[in-house]
CSV table of C-alpha atoms in Angstrom, one decimal:
chain,number,residue,atom,x,y,z
A,985,MET,CA,137.0,171.2,-70.0
A,986,LYS,CA,134.2,169.5,-71.9
A,987,ILE,CA,134.7,169.7,-75.6
A,988,LEU,CA,131.8,169.0,-78.0
A,989,ILE,CA,132.7,167.8,-81.5
A,990,CYS,CA,129.8,168.2,-83.8
A,991,ASP,CA,131.3,167.5,-87.2
A,992,LYS,CA,133.9,165.2,-88.5
A,993,LEU,CA,137.5,166.2,-87.8
A,994,ASP,CA,140.8,164.7,-88.8
A,995,SER,CA,142.0,162.0,-86.4
A,996,SER,CA,145.1,164.0,-85.4
A,997,ALA,CA,142.9,167.0,-84.4
A,998,ILE,CA,140.8,164.6,-82.3
A,999,GLN,CA,144.0,163.4,-80.5
A,1000,GLU,CA,145.0,167.0,-79.8
A,1001,LEU,CA,141.6,167.8,-78.4
A,1002,ASN,CA,141.7,164.8,-76.1
A,1003,LYS,CA,144.8,166.3,-74.5
A,1004,MET,CA,142.8,169.5,-73.8
A,1005,GLY,CA,139.8,168.0,-72.1
A,1006,THR,CA,137.0,165.5,-72.2
A,1007,CYS,CA,135.7,165.1,-75.7
A,1008,VAL,CA,132.1,164.2,-76.7
A,1009,ASP,CA,131.9,163.4,-80.4
A,1010,ILE,CA,128.3,163.6,-81.9
A,1011,SER,CA,129.5,163.9,-85.5
A,1012,THR,CA,128.1,160.5,-86.5
A,1013,ILE,CA,124.8,160.8,-84.7
A,1014,GLU,CA,121.8,161.1,-87.0
A,1015,ASP,CA,119.7,163.4,-84.8
A,1016,LYS,CA,122.6,165.8,-84.2
A,1017,ARG,CA,120.4,168.8,-83.3
A,1018,SER,CA,118.9,167.0,-80.3
A,1019,GLU,CA,122.3,165.8,-79.1
A,1020,LEU,CA,123.7,169.3,-79.5
A,1021,LEU,CA,120.9,170.9,-77.4
A,1022,ASN,CA,121.4,168.1,-74.8
A,1023,HIS,CA,125.2,168.6,-74.4
A,1024,ILE,CA,125.7,172.3,-75.0
A,1025,PRO,CA,124.6,173.6,-71.5
A,1026,ASN,CA,127.7,172.3,-69.8
A,1027,THR,CA,130.1,172.4,-72.8
A,1028,ASP,CA,133.2,174.7,-72.7
A,1029,LEU,CA,134.4,174.4,-76.3
A,1030,VAL,CA,132.3,173.4,-79.3
A,1031,PHE,CA,133.9,172.5,-82.6
A,1032,ILE,CA,131.9,172.6,-85.8
A,1033,ARG,CA,132.2,172.6,-89.6
A,1034,SER,CA,129.6,173.7,-92.1
A,1035,ALA,CA,127.0,171.0,-91.2
A,1036,THR,CA,126.2,172.3,-87.7
A,1037,THR,CA,124.4,175.6,-86.9
A,1038,ILE,CA,125.1,177.4,-83.6
A,1039,ASP,CA,122.1,179.7,-83.5
A,1040,LYS,CA,120.6,181.8,-80.7
A,1041,GLU,CA,118.6,178.8,-79.4
A,1042,VAL,CA,121.8,176.9,-78.8
A,1043,ILE,CA,123.7,179.9,-77.4
A,1044,ASP,CA,120.9,180.8,-75.0
A,1045,ILE,CA,121.3,177.5,-73.1
A,1046,ALA,CA,125.1,177.4,-73.3
A,1047,GLU,CA,125.9,178.2,-69.7
A,1048,ASN,CA,129.6,177.3,-69.7
A,1049,LEU,CA,130.5,177.9,-73.4
A,1050,LYS,CA,133.7,179.9,-73.9
A,1051,ILE,CA,134.5,179.4,-77.6
A,1052,ILE,CA,132.7,178.4,-80.8
A,1053,ALA,CA,135.4,177.0,-83.0
A,1054,ARG,CA,134.5,176.8,-86.7
A,1055,CYS,CA,136.9,174.5,-88.5
A,1056,GLY,CA,136.8,176.2,-91.9
A,1057,VAL,CA,136.0,179.6,-93.5
A,1058,GLY,CA,132.3,180.5,-93.5
A,1059,LEU,CA,130.6,181.8,-90.3
A,1060,ASP,CA,127.1,182.0,-91.7
A,1061,ASN,CA,126.1,179.0,-89.5
A,1062,VAL,CA,127.1,180.9,-86.3
A,1063,ASP,CA,125.0,183.6,-84.7
A,1064,ILE,CA,128.0,185.9,-83.9
A,1065,THR,CA,125.8,188.6,-82.4
A,1066,ALA,CA,124.2,186.3,-79.9
A,1067,ALA,CA,127.6,184.8,-79.0
A,1068,SER,CA,129.1,188.2,-78.5
A,1069,LYS,CA,126.3,189.3,-76.2
A,1070,LYS,CA,126.9,186.3,-74.1
A,1071,GLY,CA,130.7,186.7,-74.0
A,1072,ILE,CA,131.5,183.7,-76.2
A,1073,HIS,CA,134.4,184.0,-78.5
A,1074,VAL,CA,134.1,182.8,-82.1
A,1075,THR,CA,137.1,181.6,-84.2
A,1076,ASN,CA,137.6,180.0,-87.6
A,1077,SER,CA,140.4,178.9,-90.0
A,1078,PRO,CA,140.0,181.1,-93.1
A,1079,GLU,CA,143.3,179.9,-94.6
A,1080,ALA,CA,142.8,176.2,-94.1
A,1081,ASN,CA,141.0,175.2,-97.3
A,1082,ILE,CA,141.7,178.0,-99.8
A,1083,ILE,CA,144.1,176.0,-101.9
A,1084,SER,CA,141.7,173.0,-102.0
A,1085,VAL,CA,138.8,175.3,-103.1
A,1086,ALA,CA,140.9,177.1,-105.6
A,1087,GLU,CA,142.1,173.8,-107.2
A,1088,LEU,CA,138.5,172.5,-107.3
A,1089,THR,CA,137.4,175.8,-109.0
A,1090,VAL,CA,140.1,175.4,-111.7
A,1091,GLY,CA,139.1,171.8,-112.2
A,1092,LEU,CA,135.4,172.8,-112.6
A,1093,ILE,CA,136.2,175.6,-115.1
A,1094,ILE,CA,138.2,173.1,-117.3
A,1095,ALA,CA,135.6,170.4,-116.9
A,1096,CYS,CA,132.7,172.7,-117.9
A,1097,ALA,CA,134.6,174.1,-120.9
A,1098,ARG,CA,135.5,170.7,-122.2
A,1099,ASN,CA,132.3,168.7,-121.2
A,1100,ILE,CA,134.5,166.3,-119.3
A,1101,ILE,CA,131.9,165.0,-116.9
A,1102,GLU,CA,129.2,164.8,-119.5
A,1103,GLY,CA,131.6,163.0,-121.8
A,1104,ASN,CA,132.4,160.5,-119.1
A,1105,ASN,CA,128.8,159.8,-118.4
A,1106,SER,CA,128.0,159.6,-122.1
A,1107,LEU,CA,130.6,156.9,-122.8
A,1108,LYS,CA,129.5,154.8,-119.8
A,1109,LYS,CA,126.0,154.8,-121.3
A,1110,LYS,CA,127.6,153.3,-124.4
A,1111,LYS,CA,127.3,156.5,-126.5
A,1112,TRP,CA,129.9,157.8,-128.9
A,1113,ASP,CA,128.6,161.2,-129.8
A,1114,ARG,CA,131.7,163.3,-130.0
A,1115,SER,CA,130.2,166.2,-131.9
A,1116,ALA,CA,127.6,166.8,-129.2
A,1117,LEU,CA,130.5,167.2,-126.7
A,1118,THR,CA,132.4,169.9,-128.5
A,1119,GLY,CA,133.9,172.3,-126.0
A,1120,ILE,CA,135.5,175.7,-125.9
A,1121,GLU,CA,139.1,176.9,-125.4
A,1122,LEU,CA,139.8,179.0,-122.4
A,1123,HIS,CA,142.8,180.8,-124.0
A,1124,GLY,CA,141.9,184.4,-124.7
A,1125,LYS,CA,138.5,184.2,-122.9
A,1126,ILE,CA,137.4,186.5,-120.1
A,1127,LEU,CA,137.2,185.0,-116.6
A,1128,GLY,CA,135.2,187.2,-114.2
A,1129,PHE,CA,135.3,186.8,-110.4
A,1130,VAL,CA,132.4,187.9,-108.3
A,1131,GLY,CA,134.3,188.5,-105.1
A,1132,PHE,CA,138.1,188.8,-105.3
A,1133,GLY,CA,139.4,187.5,-102.0
A,1134,ARG,CA,142.0,184.8,-101.2
A,1135,VAL,CA,140.5,181.9,-103.2
A,1136,ALA,CA,139.7,184.0,-106.2
A,1137,ARG,CA,143.2,185.4,-106.4
A,1138,LEU,CA,144.6,181.9,-106.2
A,1139,VAL,CA,142.4,180.8,-109.1
A,1140,ALA,CA,143.3,183.9,-111.0
A,1141,ALA,CA,147.0,183.2,-110.6
A,1142,ARG,CA,146.5,179.7,-112.0
A,1143,MET,CA,144.2,180.7,-114.9
A,1144,HIS,CA,146.6,183.4,-116.1
A,1145,SER,CA,148.7,180.5,-117.3
A,1146,PHE,CA,145.9,179.5,-119.6
A,1147,GLY,CA,146.0,182.9,-121.2
A,1148,MET,CA,142.7,184.0,-119.8
A,1149,ASN,CA,141.9,187.7,-119.2
A,1150,ILE,CA,140.9,188.3,-115.6
A,1151,VAL,CA,138.3,190.8,-114.4
A,1152,PHE,CA,136.5,191.1,-111.1
A,1153,PHE,CA,133.7,192.7,-109.1
A,1154,ASP,CA,134.4,193.4,-105.4
A,1155,PRO,CA,133.1,196.4,-103.5
A,1156,TYR,CA,135.9,195.9,-100.9
A,1157,VAL,CA,138.7,196.1,-103.4
A,1158,GLU,CA,139.2,199.7,-104.4
A,1159,ASN,CA,141.1,199.5,-107.7
A,1160,SER,CA,142.2,197.2,-110.5
A,1161,THR,CA,145.3,195.2,-109.9
A,1162,GLU,CA,148.4,195.0,-112.1
A,1163,ASN,CA,146.9,192.0,-113.9
A,1164,GLU,CA,143.2,192.1,-113.2
A,1165,GLU,CA,140.6,194.7,-114.1
A,1166,LYS,CA,137.9,195.8,-111.7
A,1167,MET,CA,134.3,196.1,-113.1
A,1168,GLU,CA,130.8,196.7,-111.9
A,1169,LEU,CA,128.8,193.6,-111.5
A,1170,ASP,CA,126.5,194.1,-114.5
A,1171,GLU,CA,129.4,194.9,-116.7
A,1172,LEU,CA,131.2,191.8,-115.6
A,1173,LEU,CA,128.2,189.5,-116.2
A,1174,GLN,CA,127.7,190.9,-119.7
A,1175,ASN,CA,131.3,190.5,-120.7
A,1176,ALA,CA,132.7,187.4,-119.0
A,1177,ASP,CA,132.9,184.0,-120.7
A,1178,VAL,CA,133.3,182.3,-117.4
A,1179,VAL,CA,131.9,183.7,-114.1
A,1180,SER,CA,133.2,182.3,-110.8
A,1181,LEU,CA,131.5,183.2,-107.5
A,1182,HIS,CA,133.7,183.8,-104.4
A,1183,VAL,CA,131.6,185.7,-101.8
A,1184,VAL,CA,130.7,185.1,-98.2
A,1185,LYS,CA,127.0,184.5,-97.4
A,1186,ASN,CA,125.3,187.4,-95.7
A,1187,GLU,CA,122.4,189.8,-96.2
A,1188,GLU,CA,124.3,191.7,-99.0
A,1189,THR,CA,125.1,188.6,-101.0
A,1190,MET,CA,121.9,186.5,-100.6
A,1191,ASN,CA,120.6,185.9,-104.1
A,1192,LEU,CA,123.2,188.4,-105.4
A,1193,ILE,CA,123.2,186.5,-108.7
A,1194,SER,CA,119.5,186.6,-109.2
A,1195,LYS,CA,117.4,185.5,-112.1
A,1196,GLU,CA,117.6,189.1,-113.4
A,1197,LYS,CA,121.4,189.1,-113.0
A,1198,LEU,CA,121.7,185.7,-114.7
A,1199,SER,CA,119.8,187.1,-117.7
A,1200,LEU,CA,122.7,189.5,-118.3
A,1201,MET,CA,125.3,186.7,-118.8
A,1202,LYS,CA,126.6,186.1,-122.3
A,1203,LYS,CA,125.1,183.3,-124.3
A,1204,ASN,CA,127.2,180.2,-124.1
A,1205,SER,CA,129.1,181.4,-121.0
A,1206,ILE,CA,129.9,179.3,-117.9
A,1207,LEU,CA,129.0,179.8,-114.3
A,1208,ILE,CA,130.9,178.3,-111.3
A,1209,ASN,CA,129.9,178.5,-107.6
A,1210,THR,CA,132.3,177.1,-105.0
A,1211,SER,CA,131.6,179.8,-102.4
A,1212,ARG,CA,128.2,179.5,-100.6
A,1213,GLY,CA,124.8,178.3,-101.5
A,1214,GLY,CA,122.0,180.9,-101.7
A,1215,VAL,CA,124.2,183.6,-103.4
A,1216,VAL,CA,122.9,182.5,-106.8
A,1217,ASP,CA,119.4,181.4,-108.1
A,1218,GLU,CA,120.3,177.7,-108.4
A,1219,LEU,CA,117.2,176.5,-110.2
A,1220,GLU,CA,117.5,179.3,-112.7
A,1221,VAL,CA,121.1,178.3,-113.4
A,1222,LEU,CA,119.9,174.7,-114.1
A,1223,ARG,CA,117.1,176.0,-116.3
A,1224,LEU,CA,119.5,178.2,-118.3
A,1225,VAL,CA,121.8,175.2,-118.9
A,1226,ALA,CA,118.9,173.0,-120.0
A,1227,ALA,CA,117.7,175.8,-122.4
A,1228,GLY,CA,121.2,176.1,-123.9
A,1229,ARG,CA,121.4,179.7,-122.7
A,1230,LEU,CA,124.5,178.9,-120.6
A,1231,PHE,CA,127.1,176.6,-122.1
A,1232,SER,CA,127.6,174.9,-118.8
A,1233,ALA,CA,127.6,175.4,-115.0
A,1234,ALA,CA,129.0,173.8,-111.9
A,1235,LEU,CA,127.5,174.1,-108.5
A,1236,ASP,CA,129.4,172.8,-105.4
A,1237,VAL,CA,127.2,174.4,-102.8
A,1238,TYR,CA,123.5,174.9,-102.3
A,1239,GLU,CA,121.1,177.1,-100.3
A,1240,GLN,CA,119.8,173.9,-98.7
A,1241,GLU,CA,122.3,171.2,-98.0
A,1242,PRO,CA,121.7,168.4,-98.9
A,1243,PRO,CA,119.7,170.1,-101.7
A,1244,GLU,CA,116.2,169.1,-102.7
A,1245,TYR,CA,116.6,166.5,-105.3
A,1246,THR,CA,114.3,168.0,-107.9
A,1247,THR,CA,113.9,166.9,-111.4
A,1248,GLU,CA,115.8,170.0,-112.5
A,1249,LEU,CA,118.8,169.0,-110.4
A,1250,THR,CA,118.9,165.2,-111.0
A,1251,GLU,CA,118.4,165.5,-114.8
A,1252,SER,CA,120.5,168.6,-115.4
A,1253,GLU,CA,123.6,168.5,-117.6
A,1254,ALA,CA,125.2,171.0,-115.2
A,1255,THR,CA,128.0,169.7,-113.0
A,1256,THR,CA,126.6,169.3,-109.4
A,1257,LEU,CA,128.9,168.3,-106.5
A,1258,PRO,CA,128.1,167.5,-102.9
A,1259,HIS,CA,130.1,170.5,-101.4
A,1260,LEU,CA,133.6,169.1,-102.0
A,1261,GLY,CA,135.5,172.3,-102.0
A,1262,ALA,CA,137.3,171.6,-98.7
A,1263,SER,CA,137.2,167.8,-99.1
A,1264,THR,CA,141.0,167.0,-99.3
A,1265,TYR,CA,143.1,165.4,-96.7
A,1266,GLU,CA,145.3,168.5,-96.5
A,1267,ALA,CA,142.4,170.9,-96.0
A,1268,GLN,CA,140.7,168.7,-93.4
A,1269,LEU,CA,143.9,168.4,-91.4
A,1270,LYS,CA,144.7,172.1,-91.6
A,1271,ALA,CA,141.1,173.1,-90.7
A,1272,GLY,CA,141.3,171.2,-87.4
A,1273,THR,CA,144.9,172.0,-86.4
A,1274,ASP,CA,144.6,175.7,-87.3
A,1275,THR,CA,141.4,176.1,-85.3
A,1276,ILE,CA,142.8,174.3,-82.3
A,1277,GLU,CA,145.8,176.6,-82.3
A,1278,ASN,CA,143.4,179.6,-82.4
A,1279,VAL,CA,141.4,178.2,-79.4
A,1280,LYS,CA,144.6,177.7,-77.4
A,1281,SER,CA,145.6,181.3,-78.1
A,1282,ILE,CA,142.2,182.7,-77.0
A,1283,LEU,CA,142.3,180.6,-73.8
A,1284,THR,CA,145.7,182.1,-72.9
A,1285,GLY,CA,144.4,185.6,-73.4
A,1286,ASP,CA,145.5,186.3,-77.0
A,1287,LEU,CA,142.3,187.5,-78.7
A,1288,SER,CA,143.9,188.1,-82.1
A,1289,LYS,CA,142.2,184.9,-83.4
A,1290,SER,CA,138.8,185.8,-82.1
A,1291,VAL,CA,136.6,187.2,-84.9
A,1292,ASN,CA,134.4,189.0,-82.4
A,1293,ALA,CA,137.0,190.2,-79.9
A,1294,LYS,CA,136.0,193.8,-80.5
A,1295,TYR,CA,132.7,193.2,-78.7
A,1296,PHE,CA,134.5,192.3,-75.4
C-alpha cells in the first residue's frame, strides 16, 4: 500500500507505518497542497492532523484511497460526506489528546486568573508594577463549560479541587450531573466567572459565542477557548479584554490558522497560543498509535472504528 503522511507524526508511528506499506512523507514540504493533490490519486491510506484538509477536490481524484486517518479529535478538516459517497472510511483518535487539552485548559484558567503571563512579560520589560497585576481567586467562583464532553469533564474534575462551582451548557446532555448544574447558554454566560469552550466545529457551533453572546458575560469574567477556532468571535474577545470588560481571556485556536497577525492580536493582553492543546509527547504518540490501530481494524473488516461506517 501507498501511505501518504501529510502532517508530523511521532517517530514510532512512522516506524509502524513503514511496516504496513510504502510511506511518502510530505509533512515538511512548504507547498503541501500541491504535493497532496499530486500524490493522492494512487494513495491507499492518508494520515493527517489538523493542518491538512481533505476536501471534495482531494477526494474526487483519490482513485485508490481506502481510509482517511485523522490523528486527533476534530474532523472539521475532512469532507466526510464526499468520502462516504466514494466508499472511503474515515477514522480518528478522539481519546488521544484529551488529557493534554484538559491540562492546558486548567493551566490557562489559572494563568488568566493570576495574570501569570502578563506578569512574566512585565518583569522582563524591567517593570515592577505589582498592583497592576492583581488577580482573582478561583475558590468559590463559577466555572461554566460550553460543551460538556470528555475534555470538559476532565477539567471539571480538576477544578472541583479548587472549590469552584461547575455549571454547563450542552444540548446533548439531558440533565445536571451529581456535581455540575446544567444551564441554558445565556444563563451560563450571565452567571459564570470563567467560561471555557469545549465544542466541535460544525454549522451549529460556528460563531456560537458571537459578539451578542459575549456581551452577556459578567464584567471581569474570563473566557478560555481550547476547542476549535471560529466558535467564538475572536476579535471581539480581544476588544473586550482591551476595554477592561473581560478580566482576561486565552485563545489556543483560531478560525484561520495561523491567524492574521492584526494589531488587535499582537498587542492584546489576552493570552494567545499557537494551538498547543495536543502538543505533548504523550498526546502526539497516542494520536499516531491509536489511529494506526484503528486503520488496521478497518482493513481487517472491523468497522467499529470507522466514523462513517453507517453509510456503507
